[in-house]
Amino acid sequence: MTDQAPDSKNRSATYIVSGGASRLGAAFVRRISKAGNNVVIGDLDESAGAKIAGEFDESVMFCRCDVRRDEDLAGLVQCASDVFGGLDGIVNNAVSYLDNGITSSRADWHAAFDVTLFGGAVLLAEALPLLTESPSAAVVNVASIAAKVAQRNRALYPTAKAAIIHLTRLQAVQLAEANIRVNSVSPAWTWSTPIELATAGDRSHADSVGASLHPLGRIADAEEVAEVVNFLLSPDSSFVTGADFPVDGGHSILGPDAGHALQGQLQK
């Protein structure tokens, strides 16, 4: 796969990954860095974020960021500009798992959407002056297969993720003239922080429960999602915008609500 394209100043491409201290976010950081790029990790978890950045040389840095705070988002963009001289793309991965289903309070709806949806939207708005200067800017919004099917006992997370997919289309249309591509990825069950916590770190249990939900017979590795994200950031996808890429092991081709009863078996 082609490495990311440098700009006219011959600097390496630079990407922000929000929620970059999570297991999934860290996989994005590692894959983007492997392609020869600079990465700015944005996250609230200073310990985890600094630890991930410490795996690399000065091409990867951590910047504490609360995506609910506009000044933090502006600071994240400023970090990229000050340290690396520009910005070529964003991976919007910050997410809230707050969800009490359809009985959720107004405060809960605001809190969940503020992290999962609004943060990424405002981050892109803050970054536009730098992205428009890049010759090959690209944005990837992390949605979910949950955006496309109804689920029992959940409302906030799936609805916010569904909104991300449509926001991606709107951003893609409105930014095409500036040569900024915007796409989304929709993972199904992935070995990520919430599933790791739910299973007490038992990957084999997660795979066995998820097998009937995914025709490939297991859940995804975070690194498999990261490969698709890196593709969408790279010049290899230069004519792709406004698309949503399922990374779901065939989950989306199953019948309606397939395997919903198994969801309760994940908890250990």
PDB file of C-alpha atoms in Angstrom:
ATOM      1  CA  MET A   1       0.000   0.000   0.000  1.00  0.00           C
ATOM      2  CA  THR A   2       1.239   3.475  -0.847  1.00  0.00           C
ATOM      3  CA  ASP A   3       2.551   5.558   2.031  1.00  0.00           C
ATOM      4  CA  GLN A   4       0.886   8.889   2.731  1.00  0.00           C
ATOM      5  CA  ALA A   5       1.817  11.752   0.419  1.00  0.00           C
ATOM      6  CA  PRO A   6       3.981  14.570   1.812  1.00  0.00           C
ATOM      7  CA  ASP A   7       3.059  18.136   1.057  1.00  0.00           C
ATOM      8  CA  SER A   8       4.946  20.654  -1.002  1.00  0.00           C
ATOM      9  CA  LYS A   9       7.206  21.519   1.948  1.00  0.00           C
ATOM     10  CA  ASN A  10       8.474  17.933   1.969  1.00  0.00           C
ATOM     11  CA  ARG A  11       7.291  17.262   5.492  1.00  0.00           C
ATOM     12  CA  SER A  12       5.790  13.921   6.429  1.00  0.00           C
ATOM     13  CA  ALA A  13       2.010  13.786   6.523  1.00  0.00           C
ATOM     14  CA  THR A  14       0.469  14.448   9.931  1.00  0.00           C
ATOM     15  CA  TYR A  15      -2.720  12.966  11.375  1.00  0.00           C
ATOM     16  CA  ILE A  16      -4.723  13.491  14.543  1.00  0.00           C
ATOM     17  CA  VAL A  17      -6.319  10.443  16.177  1.00  0.00           C
ATOM     18  CA  SER A  18      -8.908  11.363  18.798  1.00  0.00           C
ATOM     19  CA  GLY A  19      -9.591   8.645  21.329  1.00  0.00           C
ATOM     20  CA  GLY A  20      -6.103   7.467  20.458  1.00  0.00           C
ATOM     21  CA  ALA A  21      -5.336   5.979  23.876  1.00  0.00           C
ATOM     22  CA  SER A  22      -7.949   3.221  23.607  1.00  0.00           C
ATOM     23  CA  ARG A  23      -7.088  -0.224  22.234  1.00  0.00           C
ATOM     24  CA  LEU A  24      -8.727   0.604  18.892  1.00  0.00           C
ATOM     25  CA  GLY A  25      -7.267   4.106  18.780  1.00  0.00           C
ATOM     26  CA  ALA A  26      -3.796   2.792  19.556  1.00  0.00           C
ATOM     27  CA  ALA A  27      -4.079   0.378  16.627  1.00  0.00           C
ATOM     28  CA  PHE A  28      -4.862   3.349  14.392  1.00  0.00           C
ATOM     29  CA  VAL A  29      -1.868   5.262  15.730  1.00  0.00           C
ATOM     30  CA  ARG A  30       0.503   2.350  15.169  1.00  0.00           C
ATOM     31  CA  ARG A  31      -0.683   1.661  11.632  1.00  0.00           C
ATOM     32  CA  ILE A  32      -0.599   5.304  10.565  1.00  0.00           C
ATOM     33  CA  SER A  33       2.867   5.700  12.039  1.00  0.00           C
ATOM     34  CA  LYS A  34       4.035   2.515  10.302  1.00  0.00           C
ATOM     35  CA  ALA A  35       3.152   4.176   6.985  1.00  0.00           C
ATOM     36  CA  GLY A  36       5.743   6.852   7.732  1.00  0.00           C
ATOM     37  CA  ASN A  37       3.496   9.569   9.116  1.00  0.00           C
ATOM     38  CA  ASN A  38       3.418  11.846  12.129  1.00  0.00           C
ATOM     39  CA  VAL A  39       0.583  11.263  14.593  1.00  0.00           C
ATOM     40  CA  VAL A  40      -0.931  13.422  17.314  1.00  0.00           C
ATOM     41  CA  ILE A  41      -2.813  11.351  19.889  1.00  0.00           C
ATOM     42  CA  GLY A  42      -5.740  13.165  21.478  1.00  0.00           C
ATOM     43  CA  ASP A  43      -7.290  11.608  24.582  1.00  0.00           C
ATOM     44  CA  LEU A  44      -8.279  12.263  28.182  1.00  0.00           C
ATOM     45  CA  ASP A  45      -6.235   9.321  29.458  1.00  0.00           C
ATOM     46  CA  GLU A  46      -2.842  10.932  29.947  1.00  0.00           C
ATOM     47  CA  SER A  47      -1.140   7.800  31.257  1.00  0.00           C
ATOM     48  CA  ALA A  48      -2.242   5.544  28.397  1.00  0.00           C
ATOM     49  CA  GLY A  49      -1.715   8.246  25.785  1.00  0.00           C
ATOM     50  CA  ALA A  50       1.825   8.999  26.932  1.00  0.00           C
ATOM     51  CA  LYS A  51       2.612   5.278  27.073  1.00  0.00           C
ATOM     52  CA  ILE A  52       1.520   4.754  23.462  1.00  0.00           C
ATOM     53  CA  ALA A  53       3.435   7.822  22.288  1.00  0.00           C
ATOM     54  CA  GLY A  54       6.465   6.458  24.121  1.00  0.00           C
ATOM     55  CA  GLU A  55       6.556   3.478  21.743  1.00  0.00           C
ATOM     56  CA  PHE A  56       7.738   5.803  18.986  1.00  0.00           C
ATOM     57  CA  ASP A  57      10.269   8.477  18.311  1.00  0.00           C
ATOM     58  CA  GLU A  58       9.342  12.140  18.116  1.00  0.00           C
ATOM     59  CA  SER A  59       7.014  11.437  15.151  1.00  0.00           C
ATOM     60  CA  VAL A  60       4.195  10.501  17.561  1.00  0.00           C
ATOM     61  CA  MET A  61       3.104  12.801  20.362  1.00  0.00           C
ATOM     62  CA  PHE A  62       0.339  12.879  22.946  1.00  0.00           C
ATOM     63  CA  CYS A  63      -1.801  15.946  23.562  1.00  0.00           C
ATOM     64  CA  ARG A  64      -4.407  15.758  26.316  1.00  0.00           C
ATOM     65  CA  CYS A  65      -7.810  16.553  24.851  1.00  0.00           C
ATOM     66  CA  ASP A  66     -11.377  16.525  26.115  1.00  0.00           C
ATOM     67  CA  VAL A  67     -13.442  16.520  22.915  1.00  0.00           C
ATOM     68  CA  ARG A  68     -16.295  18.205  24.804  1.00  0.00           C
ATOM     69  CA  ARG A  69     -14.173  21.349  25.137  1.00  0.00           C
ATOM     70  CA  ASP A  70     -13.686  23.516  22.060  1.00  0.00           C
ATOM     71  CA  GLU A  71     -10.483  24.982  23.469  1.00  0.00           C
ATOM     72  CA  ASP A  72      -9.021  21.476  23.799  1.00  0.00           C
ATOM     73  CA  LEU A  73      -9.922  20.675  20.195  1.00  0.00           C
ATOM     74  CA  ALA A  74      -8.310  23.905  19.036  1.00  0.00           C
ATOM     75  CA  GLY A  75      -5.267  23.021  21.120  1.00  0.00           C
ATOM     76  CA  LEU A  76      -5.045  19.592  19.504  1.00  0.00           C
ATOM     77  CA  VAL A  77      -4.938  21.182  16.062  1.00  0.00           C
ATOM     78  CA  GLN A  78      -2.400  23.721  17.294  1.00  0.00           C
ATOM     79  CA  CYS A  79      -0.194  20.865  18.551  1.00  0.00           C
ATOM     80  CA  ALA A  80      -0.113  19.393  15.058  1.00  0.00           C
ATOM     81  CA  SER A  81       0.731  22.755  13.538  1.00  0.00           C
ATOM     82  CA  ASP A  82       3.370  23.758  16.078  1.00  0.00           C
ATOM     83  CA  VAL A  83       5.207  20.432  16.244  1.00  0.00           C
ATOM     84  CA  PHE A  84       4.801  19.030  12.740  1.00  0.00           C
ATOM     85  CA  GLY A  85       4.132  22.103  10.632  1.00  0.00           C
ATOM     86  CA  GLY A  86       0.671  21.227   9.366  1.00  0.00           C
ATOM     87  CA  LEU A  87      -2.140  18.696   9.314  1.00  0.00           C
ATOM     88  CA  ASP A  88      -3.251  16.245   6.630  1.00  0.00           C
ATOM     89  CA  GLY A  89      -6.065  14.339   8.250  1.00  0.00           C
ATOM     90  CA  ILE A  90      -8.093  13.250  11.243  1.00  0.00           C
ATOM     91  CA  VAL A  91      -9.378   9.977  12.616  1.00  0.00           C
ATOM     92  CA  ASN A  92     -12.410  10.777  14.769  1.00  0.00           C
ATOM     93  CA  ASN A  93     -12.469   7.879  17.220  1.00  0.00           C
ATOM     94  CA  ALA A  94     -13.562   9.426  20.529  1.00  0.00           C
ATOM     95  CA  VAL A  95     -16.689   7.696  21.818  1.00  0.00           C
ATOM     96  CA  SER A  96     -19.054   7.507  24.779  1.00  0.00           C
ATOM     97  CA  TYR A  97     -20.591   4.204  25.846  1.00  0.00           C
ATOM     98  CA  LEU A  98     -23.154   5.870  28.091  1.00  0.00           C
ATOM     99  CA  ASP A  99     -26.450   4.269  27.059  1.00  0.00           C
ATOM    100  CA  ASN A 100     -29.593   3.538  29.045  1.00  0.00           C
ATOM    101  CA  GLY A 101     -31.645   2.762  25.973  1.00  0.00           C
ATOM    102  CA  ILE A 102     -34.829   4.584  25.122  1.00  0.00           C
ATOM    103  CA  THR A 103     -35.314   5.576  28.772  1.00  0.00           C
ATOM    104  CA  SER A 104     -32.147   7.689  28.693  1.00  0.00           C
ATOM    105  CA  SER A 105     -32.506  11.190  30.086  1.00  0.00           C
ATOM    106  CA  ARG A 106     -32.018  14.368  28.100  1.00  0.00           C
ATOM    107  CA  ALA A 107     -28.763  14.893  29.974  1.00  0.00           C
ATOM    108  CA  ASP A 108     -27.564  11.448  28.912  1.00  0.00           C
ATOM    109  CA  TRP A 109     -28.418  12.119  25.265  1.00  0.00           C
ATOM    110  CA  HIS A 110     -26.461  15.372  25.370  1.00  0.00           C
ATOM    111  CA  ALA A 111     -23.515  13.763  27.152  1.00  0.00           C
ATOM    112  CA  ALA A 112     -23.258  10.846  24.721  1.00  0.00           C
ATOM    113  CA  PHE A 113     -23.654  12.930  21.580  1.00  0.00           C
ATOM    114  CA  ASP A 114     -21.223  15.555  22.869  1.00  0.00           C
ATOM    115  CA  VAL A 115     -18.413  12.987  22.818  1.00  0.00           C
ATOM    116  CA  THR A 116     -19.372  10.610  20.020  1.00  0.00           C
ATOM    117  CA  LEU A 117     -20.744  13.079  17.460  1.00  0.00           C
ATOM    118  CA  PHE A 118     -20.207  16.725  18.332  1.00  0.00           C
ATOM    119  CA  GLY A 119     -16.532  16.409  19.264  1.00  0.00           C
ATOM    120  CA  GLY A 120     -15.530  15.056  15.870  1.00  0.00           C
ATOM    121  CA  ALA A 121     -17.653  17.592  14.018  1.00  0.00           C
ATOM    122  CA  VAL A 122     -16.078  20.510  15.859  1.00  0.00           C
ATOM    123  CA  LEU A 123     -12.571  19.047  15.528  1.00  0.00           C
ATOM    124  CA  LEU A 124     -12.949  18.994  11.752  1.00  0.00           C
ATOM    125  CA  ALA A 125     -14.218  22.569  11.779  1.00  0.00           C
ATOM    126  CA  GLU A 126     -11.217  23.654  13.868  1.00  0.00           C
ATOM    127  CA  ALA A 127      -8.835  21.826  11.529  1.00  0.00           C
ATOM    128  CA  LEU A 128     -10.184  23.145   8.226  1.00  0.00           C
ATOM    129  CA  PRO A 129      -7.686  26.007   7.816  1.00  0.00           C
ATOM    130  CA  LEU A 130      -4.819  23.494   7.980  1.00  0.00           C
ATOM    131  CA  LEU A 131      -6.549  20.740   6.023  1.00  0.00           C
ATOM    132  CA  THR A 132      -7.263  23.068   3.121  1.00  0.00           C
ATOM    133  CA  GLU A 133      -3.509  23.664   2.817  1.00  0.00           C
ATOM    134  CA  SER A 134      -2.809  19.942   2.457  1.00  0.00           C
ATOM    135  CA  PRO A 135      -2.631  18.513  -1.076  1.00  0.00           C
ATOM    136  CA  SER A 136      -4.254  15.246   0.000  1.00  0.00           C
ATOM    137  CA  ALA A 137      -6.299  15.760   3.156  1.00  0.00           C
ATOM    138  CA  ALA A 138      -8.463  12.905   4.401  1.00  0.00           C
ATOM    139  CA  VAL A 139     -10.766  12.355   7.357  1.00  0.00           C
ATOM    140  CA  VAL A 140     -12.044   9.054   8.719  1.00  0.00           C
ATOM    141  CA  ASN A 141     -14.984   9.030  11.110  1.00  0.00           C
ATOM    142  CA  VAL A 142     -15.378   5.861  13.165  1.00  0.00           C
ATOM    143  CA  ALA A 143     -18.992   4.723  13.017  1.00  0.00           C
ATOM    144  CA  SER A 144     -20.263   1.215  13.816  1.00  0.00           C
ATOM    145  CA  ILE A 145     -22.316  -1.596  12.393  1.00  0.00           C
ATOM    146  CA  ALA A 146     -24.670  -0.709  15.272  1.00  0.00           C
ATOM    147  CA  ALA A 147     -25.662   2.349  13.226  1.00  0.00           C
ATOM    148  CA  LYS A 148     -27.407   0.158  10.675  1.00  0.00           C
ATOM    149  CA  VAL A 149     -29.540  -2.227  12.735  1.00  0.00           C
ATOM    150  CA  ALA A 150     -31.897  -1.895  15.686  1.00  0.00           C
ATOM    151  CA  GLN A 151     -30.611  -3.264  18.981  1.00  0.00           C
ATOM    152  CA  ARG A 152     -32.323  -4.138  22.211  1.00  0.00           C
ATOM    153  CA  ASN A 153     -31.527  -2.037  25.287  1.00  0.00           C
ATOM    154  CA  ARG A 154     -29.449   0.538  23.403  1.00  0.00           C
ATOM    155  CA  ALA A 155     -30.319   3.893  21.858  1.00  0.00           C
ATOM    156  CA  LEU A 156     -27.646   6.552  22.404  1.00  0.00           C
ATOM    157  CA  TYR A 157     -24.637   4.745  20.945  1.00  0.00           C
ATOM    158  CA  PRO A 158     -26.344   3.396  17.778  1.00  0.00           C
ATOM    159  CA  THR A 159     -28.097   6.694  17.087  1.00  0.00           C
ATOM    160  CA  ALA A 160     -24.910   8.725  17.462  1.00  0.00           C
ATOM    161  CA  LYS A 161     -23.059   6.309  15.183  1.00  0.00           C
ATOM    162  CA  ALA A 162     -25.846   6.514  12.582  1.00  0.00           C
ATOM    163  CA  ALA A 163     -25.549  10.290  12.683  1.00  0.00           C
ATOM    164  CA  ILE A 164     -21.805   9.966  12.065  1.00  0.00           C
ATOM    165  CA  ILE A 165     -22.425   8.101   8.814  1.00  0.00           C
ATOM    166  CA  HIS A 166     -24.718  10.810   7.483  1.00  0.00           C
ATOM    167  CA  LEU A 167     -22.471  13.587   8.773  1.00  0.00           C
ATOM    168  CA  THR A 168     -19.663  11.918   6.821  1.00  0.00           C
ATOM    169  CA  ARG A 169     -21.681  12.225   3.613  1.00  0.00           C
ATOM    170  CA  LEU A 170     -22.458  15.880   4.298  1.00  0.00           C
ATOM    171  CA  GLN A 171     -18.825  16.668   5.046  1.00  0.00           C
ATOM    172  CA  ALA A 172     -17.675  14.795   1.938  1.00  0.00           C
ATOM    173  CA  VAL A 173     -19.987  16.759  -0.341  1.00  0.00           C
ATOM    174  CA  GLN A 174     -19.197  20.123   1.192  1.00  0.00           C
ATOM    175  CA  LEU A 175     -15.429  19.618   1.309  1.00  0.00           C
ATOM    176  CA  ALA A 176     -14.906  17.976  -2.074  1.00  0.00           C
ATOM    177  CA  GLU A 177     -14.072  21.282  -3.756  1.00  0.00           C
ATOM    178  CA  ALA A 178     -11.282  21.743  -1.216  1.00  0.00           C
ATOM    179  CA  ASN A 179      -9.960  18.272  -2.115  1.00  0.00           C
ATOM    180  CA  ILE A 180     -10.648  16.988   1.405  1.00  0.00           C
ATOM    181  CA  ARG A 181     -11.968  13.446   1.406  1.00  0.00           C
ATOM    182  CA  VAL A 182     -14.205  12.209   4.232  1.00  0.00           C
ATOM    183  CA  ASN A 183     -15.170   8.580   4.797  1.00  0.00           C
ATOM    184  CA  SER A 184     -16.311   6.408   7.670  1.00  0.00           C
ATOM    185  CA  VAL A 185     -15.673   2.878   8.865  1.00  0.00           C
ATOM    186  CA  SER A 186     -18.260   0.674  10.563  1.00  0.00           C
ATOM    187  CA  PRO A 187     -16.663  -2.107  12.598  1.00  0.00           C
ATOM    188  CA  ALA A 188     -18.714  -4.934  14.037  1.00  0.00           C
ATOM    189  CA  TRP A 189     -17.598  -6.595  17.264  1.00  0.00           C
ATOM    190  CA  THR A 190     -13.907  -5.793  17.652  1.00  0.00           C
ATOM    191  CA  TRP A 191     -11.359  -6.776  20.296  1.00  0.00           C
ATOM    192  CA  SER A 192     -11.331  -3.315  21.823  1.00  0.00           C
ATOM    193  CA  THR A 193     -11.388  -1.759  25.269  1.00  0.00           C
ATOM    194  CA  PRO A 194     -15.117  -2.285  26.071  1.00  0.00           C
ATOM    195  CA  ILE A 195     -15.175  -5.926  24.941  1.00  0.00           C
ATOM    196  CA  GLU A 196     -11.895  -6.608  26.715  1.00  0.00           C
ATOM    197  CA  LEU A 197     -13.396  -5.224  29.924  1.00  0.00           C
ATOM    198  CA  ALA A 198     -16.684  -7.094  29.473  1.00  0.00           C
ATOM    199  CA  THR A 199     -14.900 -10.425  29.058  1.00  0.00           C
ATOM    200  CA  ALA A 200     -12.217  -9.838  31.700  1.00  0.00           C
ATOM    201  CA  GLY A 201      -9.661 -10.067  28.902  1.00  0.00           C
ATOM    202  CA  ASP A 202     -10.842 -13.447  27.601  1.00  0.00           C
ATOM    203  CA  ARG A 203     -10.485 -13.147  23.826  1.00  0.00           C
ATOM    204  CA  SER A 204     -11.486 -16.759  23.165  1.00  0.00           C
ATOM    205  CA  HIS A 205     -14.768 -16.193  25.002  1.00  0.00           C
ATOM    206  CA  ALA A 206     -15.439 -13.065  22.948  1.00  0.00           C
ATOM    207  CA  ASP A 207     -14.769 -15.003  19.741  1.00  0.00           C
ATOM    208  CA  SER A 208     -17.024 -17.874  20.764  1.00  0.00           C
ATOM    209  CA  VAL A 209     -19.913 -15.565  21.642  1.00  0.00           C
ATOM    210  CA  GLY A 210     -19.413 -13.466  18.512  1.00  0.00           C
ATOM    211  CA  ALA A 211     -19.013 -16.406  16.140  1.00  0.00           C
ATOM    212  CA  SER A 212     -22.701 -16.695  15.246  1.00  0.00           C
ATOM    213  CA  LEU A 213     -22.907 -12.936  14.654  1.00  0.00           C
ATOM    214  CA  HIS A 214     -20.058 -12.902  12.136  1.00  0.00           C
ATOM    215  CA  PRO A 215     -19.903 -15.347   9.209  1.00  0.00           C
ATOM    216  CA  LEU A 216     -16.107 -15.376   9.511  1.00  0.00           C
ATOM    217  CA  GLY A 217     -16.595 -17.026  12.894  1.00  0.00           C
ATOM    218  CA  ARG A 218     -14.864 -14.544  15.211  1.00  0.00           C
ATOM    219  CA  ILE A 219     -14.698 -10.900  16.162  1.00  0.00           C
ATOM    220  CA  ALA A 220     -12.294  -8.448  14.524  1.00  0.00           C
ATOM    221  CA  ASP A 221      -8.816  -7.515  15.627  1.00  0.00           C
ATOM    222  CA  ALA A 222      -8.309  -3.791  16.132  1.00  0.00           C
ATOM    223  CA  GLU A 223      -5.456  -4.002  13.643  1.00  0.00           C
ATOM    224  CA  GLU A 224      -7.845  -5.186  10.923  1.00  0.00           C
ATOM    225  CA  VAL A 225      -9.942  -2.059  11.356  1.00  0.00           C
ATOM    226  CA  ALA A 226      -6.749   0.007  11.370  1.00  0.00           C
ATOM    227  CA  GLU A 227      -5.760  -1.347   7.955  1.00  0.00           C
ATOM    228  CA  VAL A 228      -8.981   0.010   6.451  1.00  0.00           C
ATOM    229  CA  VAL A 229      -8.557   3.341   8.216  1.00  0.00           C
ATOM    230  CA  ASN A 230      -5.017   3.665   6.876  1.00  0.00           C
ATOM    231  CA  PHE A 231      -6.226   2.839   3.368  1.00  0.00           C
ATOM    232  CA  LEU A 232      -8.832   5.603   3.562  1.00  0.00           C
ATOM    233  CA  LEU A 233      -6.188   8.097   4.666  1.00  0.00           C
ATOM    234  CA  SER A 234      -3.722   7.055   1.985  1.00  0.00           C
ATOM    235  CA  PRO A 235      -3.383   8.093  -1.681  1.00  0.00           C
ATOM    236  CA  ASP A 236      -4.585   4.586  -2.593  1.00  0.00           C
ATOM    237  CA  SER A 237      -8.127   5.801  -1.856  1.00  0.00           C
ATOM    238  CA  SER A 238      -7.740   9.130  -3.648  1.00  0.00           C
ATOM    239  CA  PHE A 239     -11.072   8.806  -5.498  1.00  0.00           C
ATOM    240  CA  VAL A 240     -13.055   7.562  -2.500  1.00  0.00           C
ATOM    241  CA  THR A 241     -15.163   9.994  -0.492  1.00  0.00           C
ATOM    242  CA  GLY A 242     -18.505   9.942   1.302  1.00  0.00           C
ATOM    243  CA  ALA A 243     -18.380   6.161   1.695  1.00  0.00           C
ATOM    244  CA  ASP A 244     -18.906   3.957   4.717  1.00  0.00           C
ATOM    245  CA  PHE A 245     -16.726   0.847   4.881  1.00  0.00           C
ATOM    246  CA  PRO A 246     -18.038  -2.091   6.935  1.00  0.00           C
ATOM    247  CA  VAL A 247     -15.277  -3.993   8.720  1.00  0.00           C
ATOM    248  CA  ASP A 248     -17.620  -6.579  10.097  1.00  0.00           C
ATOM    249  CA  GLY A 249     -16.719 -10.127   9.109  1.00  0.00           C
ATOM    250  CA  GLY A 250     -19.972 -10.349   7.178  1.00  0.00           C
ATOM    251  CA  HIS A 251     -22.175  -9.285  10.099  1.00  0.00           C
ATOM    252  CA  SER A 252     -24.161  -6.842   7.974  1.00  0.00           C
ATOM    253  CA  ILE A 253     -25.257  -9.546   5.526  1.00  0.00           C
ATOM    254  CA  LEU A 254     -27.016 -11.596   8.211  1.00  0.00           C
ATOM    255  CA  GLY A 255     -30.766 -11.474   8.779  1.00  0.00           C
ATOM    256  CA  PRO A 256     -32.434  -8.813  10.957  1.00  0.00           C
ATOM    257  CA  ASP A 257     -31.349  -8.785  14.620  1.00  0.00           C
ATOM    258  CA  ALA A 258     -29.419 -12.022  14.107  1.00  0.00           C
ATOM    259  CA  GLY A 259     -27.950 -13.389  17.285  1.00  0.00           C
ATOM    260  CA  HIS A 260     -29.322 -10.645  19.569  1.00  0.00           C
ATOM    261  CA  ALA A 261     -29.824 -13.151  22.374  1.00  0.00           C
ATOM    262  CA  LEU A 262     -26.080 -13.799  22.483  1.00  0.00           C
ATOM    263  CA  GLN A 263     -25.223 -10.260  23.492  1.00  0.00           C
ATOM    264  CA  GLY A 264     -25.989 -10.980  27.128  1.00  0.00           C
ATOM    265  CA  GLN A 265     -23.592 -13.919  27.105  1.00  0.00           C
ATOM    266  CA  LEU A 266     -20.574 -11.691  26.506  1.00  0.00           C
ATOM    267  CA  GLN A 267     -20.423 -10.495  30.112  1.00  0.00           C
ATOM    268  CA  LYS A 268     -18.227 -12.620  32.357  1.00  0.00           C
TER     269      LYS A 268
END
